[in-house]
Amino acid sequence: MIAQIVSLLALIFVAGLPCVYAFEFKGFADVSFTKSTKDADAHRNGDFAFGSLDLYVAEVVEDVEILIETLIEEGDELDIERLTIGYTFNDAAKLRMGRFHTPLGFWNTAYHHGVQLQPTIERPKFLTFDDAGGILPTHVVGVNLLGRVNTRAGAVDYSAMLGNGPMIDLGKAVLTPNNTSDNNIGKSAAFNVSISPSVIAGLKLGVSGHIAEVTSNDDPVTIDVDQTIYALSAVYTKGPLGMAAEYFRIEDKSKSAGDFTNTAYYGLIKYSIKEKWEPYLMYEKLSVGDDDPYMSVLQAGIDNKEMTLGLRYNISYRSSLKGEYRNIIDEGGKDWDEVALQWALAF
Amino acid sequence: MTNVKFGLLSGLIILLLSGTIYASAYARELAIIANKDYPSDSISATTVKDIYLGEKTSERGIKIKPMEQRDEEIKSRFIERVLGSSMDGYKAYWIKKFFQEGVMPPAVKGTPSEVLTVISQTKGAVGYIWIDDVKKDSGVKVLLKIEVGN
């Protein structure tokens, strides 16, 4: 805890240095209240919660770009979420190295940890961050080449990466991106290509893929999976109307337990009234293959269906209040309701 | 009676037409200006939009440095008419863009003369200014003129 405070103070000190390369911190913060009808669910039993404090800096130093995003979660956990050093050759070729969000689908790289940016209070369950028990390798440490190419058909955005493969930390029951070394020789690779067709303004269609060998951190290794993830995304924004949908297929080939297929998707629709009020509706579903060893150790690796009905009120372009009603059905058909409120801020 | 109606109708049409002509004659014009070394002598409104939304950051090997005006009147006119966004929508967009990609938002300059000075001295600099404020000896070139209403 003391080390974390010292790190944070050091960051703030660096940010405040009165020199030509002084960094300016920006950030996001949110507080929430959640009441669930499910028995004894931590943080959801009619509780107020300090959600997260996200601090980030981005700067260009002699043409070299640096981006650092730190996050303090649940009041006391300080993490470096993103740390990239990069160079922009031109709009079609930008090179980044470090820790970044895996270019998978739309949501994962659109909102990061900026809660005020995302339309809903929480991410879809299957997009839960890896360090919070999520099933997808949402972070990666490696090298990323990305850019945009304008064609006659429309703007094409691409992102390709090579990095350390994720590891299952059995002690914490989470996926970890292997920040400092890879626990096996297999690297992870991913790509994401999306097109914004000229003929339909506001539409963006994307396709992604990710391959990795994922092993657990015990000895002898008990989970060893060759994983392939495919994702499709569609986002449409036209005036006050906004829609987004993503579909994921996660194929796990276990050396000891066989092959498993898991699927997940969400659909979201929102409508902005005078840029102030924004009702939204989201439906999400995760179907997990029976006895998939990869899924069985991760908290979010269970069948899940969720309907979210919400209303967002933008106090200003920096601050929003969101209220939600959720109906959730999980593995075994257990059904419960939740209501949640959140005040989120960008500063 | 018919003649009276016809006269009134004709008068109304003339009034409307003259109003339209008057309005267009006095519609204010923005100039998209650039440093003399900018590798192009003209630019499309779409490209201007891409530059100010951080989607286009270089032109033939030269890094583009967009400049913003501090003056609310010209800034809001530019954002609403050229970029097709509200002021708040534009600010929110840049919070997201900067956070997502680390792309720097346009630098804000104070007065038209400061904008002209900085653009004339900065390679790759692009900005917008009222057309009346562009002088022959200001050391910049006009890439595009855009009518933005009264």
PDB file of C-alpha atoms in Angstrom, chain A residues 26 28 54 56-60 63 65 67 69 82 87-91 94 96 109-114 116-117 148 150 157 275 316-318 346, chain B residues 50-51 54-65 84-105:
ATOM      1  CA  LYS A  26      -6.280  13.785 -17.097  1.00  0.00           C
ATOM      2  CA  PHE A  28     -11.934   9.555 -15.013  1.00  0.00           C
ATOM      3  CA  ASP A  54      -8.286   6.459 -13.821  1.00  0.00           C
ATOM      4  CA  TYR A  56      -3.637   9.051 -17.741  1.00  0.00           C
ATOM      5  CA  VAL A  57      -1.085  11.110 -19.569  1.00  0.00           C
ATOM      6  CA  ALA A  58      -0.243  11.259 -23.237  1.00  0.00           C
ATOM      7  CA  GLU A  59       2.610  13.287 -24.610  1.00  0.00           C
ATOM      8  CA  VAL A  60       4.821  13.633 -27.659  1.00  0.00           C
ATOM      9  CA  ASP A  63       8.261  12.895 -32.075  1.00  0.00           C
ATOM     10  CA  GLU A  65       4.705   9.280 -28.230  1.00  0.00           C
ATOM     11  CA  LEU A  67       0.787   7.076 -23.150  1.00  0.00           C
ATOM     12  CA  GLU A  69      -2.906   4.932 -17.989  1.00  0.00           C
ATOM     13  CA  ARG A  82      -1.597   0.902 -20.424  1.00  0.00           C
ATOM     14  CA  TYR A  87       6.078   6.479 -33.223  1.00  0.00           C
ATOM     15  CA  THR A  88       3.747   7.651 -35.953  1.00  0.00           C
ATOM     16  CA  PHE A  89       5.259   7.238 -39.434  1.00  0.00           C
ATOM     17  CA  ASN A  90       2.061   8.450 -41.067  1.00  0.00           C
ATOM     18  CA  ASP A  91      -1.693   7.909 -40.688  1.00  0.00           C
ATOM     19  CA  LYS A  94       1.710   3.848 -36.187  1.00  0.00           C
ATOM     20  CA  ARG A  96       3.345   1.122 -30.373  1.00  0.00           C
ATOM     21  CA  THR A 109     -10.366  -0.482 -27.416  1.00  0.00           C
ATOM     22  CA  ALA A 110     -13.101   2.147 -27.583  1.00  0.00           C
ATOM     23  CA  TYR A 111     -13.697   2.794 -23.900  1.00  0.00           C
ATOM     24  CA  HIS A 112     -10.756   1.236 -22.045  1.00  0.00           C
ATOM     25  CA  HIS A 113     -11.250   2.048 -18.349  1.00  0.00           C
ATOM     26  CA  GLY A 114     -12.983   5.374 -18.991  1.00  0.00           C
ATOM     27  CA  GLN A 116     -17.752   8.021 -18.296  1.00  0.00           C
ATOM     28  CA  LEU A 117     -17.197   7.250 -21.984  1.00  0.00           C
ATOM     29  CA  ARG A 148      -5.984   4.031 -41.206  1.00  0.00           C
ATOM     30  CA  ASN A 150      -8.650   5.766 -46.961  1.00  0.00           C
ATOM     31  CA  ASP A 157      -8.719   0.939 -39.810  1.00  0.00           C
ATOM     32  CA  GLU A 275     -27.422  15.545 -26.067  1.00  0.00           C
ATOM     33  CA  SER A 316     -22.211  18.309 -19.078  1.00  0.00           C
ATOM     34  CA  TYR A 317     -19.948  16.842 -21.728  1.00  0.00           C
ATOM     35  CA  ARG A 318     -17.653  15.764 -18.864  1.00  0.00           C
ATOM     36  CA  ALA A 346     -14.002  12.972 -16.967  1.00  0.00           C
TER      37      ALA A 346
ATOM     38  CA  ASP B  50     -10.378  14.746 -40.701  1.00  0.00           C
ATOM     39  CA  ILE B  51      -7.542  17.031 -39.560  1.00  0.00           C
ATOM     40  CA  GLY B  54      -7.353  13.812 -35.415  1.00  0.00           C
ATOM     41  CA  GLU B  55      -7.933  11.294 -38.209  1.00  0.00           C
ATOM     42  CA  LYS B  56      -5.415  12.894 -40.551  1.00  0.00           C
ATOM     43  CA  THR B  57      -2.127  13.841 -38.934  1.00  0.00           C
ATOM     44  CA  SER B  58       0.296  14.018 -41.835  1.00  0.00           C
ATOM     45  CA  GLU B  59       0.471  15.118 -45.459  1.00  0.00           C
ATOM     46  CA  ARG B  60       3.233  13.850 -47.730  1.00  0.00           C
ATOM     47  CA  GLY B  61       5.633  13.277 -44.869  1.00  0.00           C
ATOM     48  CA  ILE B  62       4.887  16.531 -43.064  1.00  0.00           C
ATOM     49  CA  LYS B  63       3.171  16.348 -39.661  1.00  0.00           C
ATOM     50  CA  ILE B  64       0.061  18.505 -39.620  1.00  0.00           C
ATOM     51  CA  LYS B  65      -0.304  20.844 -36.648  1.00  0.00           C
ATOM     52  CA  GLY B  84     -20.863  19.303 -38.163  1.00  0.00           C
ATOM     53  CA  SER B  85     -20.738  18.966 -34.385  1.00  0.00           C
ATOM     54  CA  SER B  86     -21.955  20.861 -31.347  1.00  0.00           C
ATOM     55  CA  MET B  87     -19.358  22.526 -29.144  1.00  0.00           C
ATOM     56  CA  ASP B  88     -19.954  20.029 -26.323  1.00  0.00           C
ATOM     57  CA  GLY B  89     -19.949  17.118 -28.772  1.00  0.00           C
ATOM     58  CA  TYR B  90     -16.582  18.288 -30.102  1.00  0.00           C
ATOM     59  CA  LYS B  91     -15.095  18.620 -26.613  1.00  0.00           C
ATOM     60  CA  ALA B  92     -16.411  15.191 -25.630  1.00  0.00           C
ATOM     61  CA  TYR B  93     -14.996  13.743 -28.856  1.00  0.00           C
ATOM     62  CA  TRP B  94     -11.520  14.999 -27.999  1.00  0.00           C
ATOM     63  CA  ILE B  95     -11.650  13.626 -24.468  1.00  0.00           C
ATOM     64  CA  LYS B  96     -12.345  10.226 -26.005  1.00  0.00           C
ATOM     65  CA  LYS B  97      -9.833  10.531 -28.849  1.00  0.00           C
ATOM     66  CA  PHE B  98      -6.997  11.695 -26.605  1.00  0.00           C
ATOM     67  CA  PHE B  99      -7.723   8.940 -24.092  1.00  0.00           C
ATOM     68  CA  GLN B 100      -8.092   6.198 -26.710  1.00  0.00           C
ATOM     69  CA  GLU B 101      -5.106   6.942 -28.881  1.00  0.00           C
ATOM     70  CA  GLY B 102      -3.070   9.693 -27.266  1.00  0.00           C
ATOM     71  CA  VAL B 103      -3.670  11.896 -30.312  1.00  0.00           C
ATOM     72  CA  MET B 104      -3.083  15.524 -29.351  1.00  0.00           C
ATOM     73  CA  PRO B 105      -6.021  17.906 -29.787  1.00  0.00           C
TER      74      PRO B 105
END
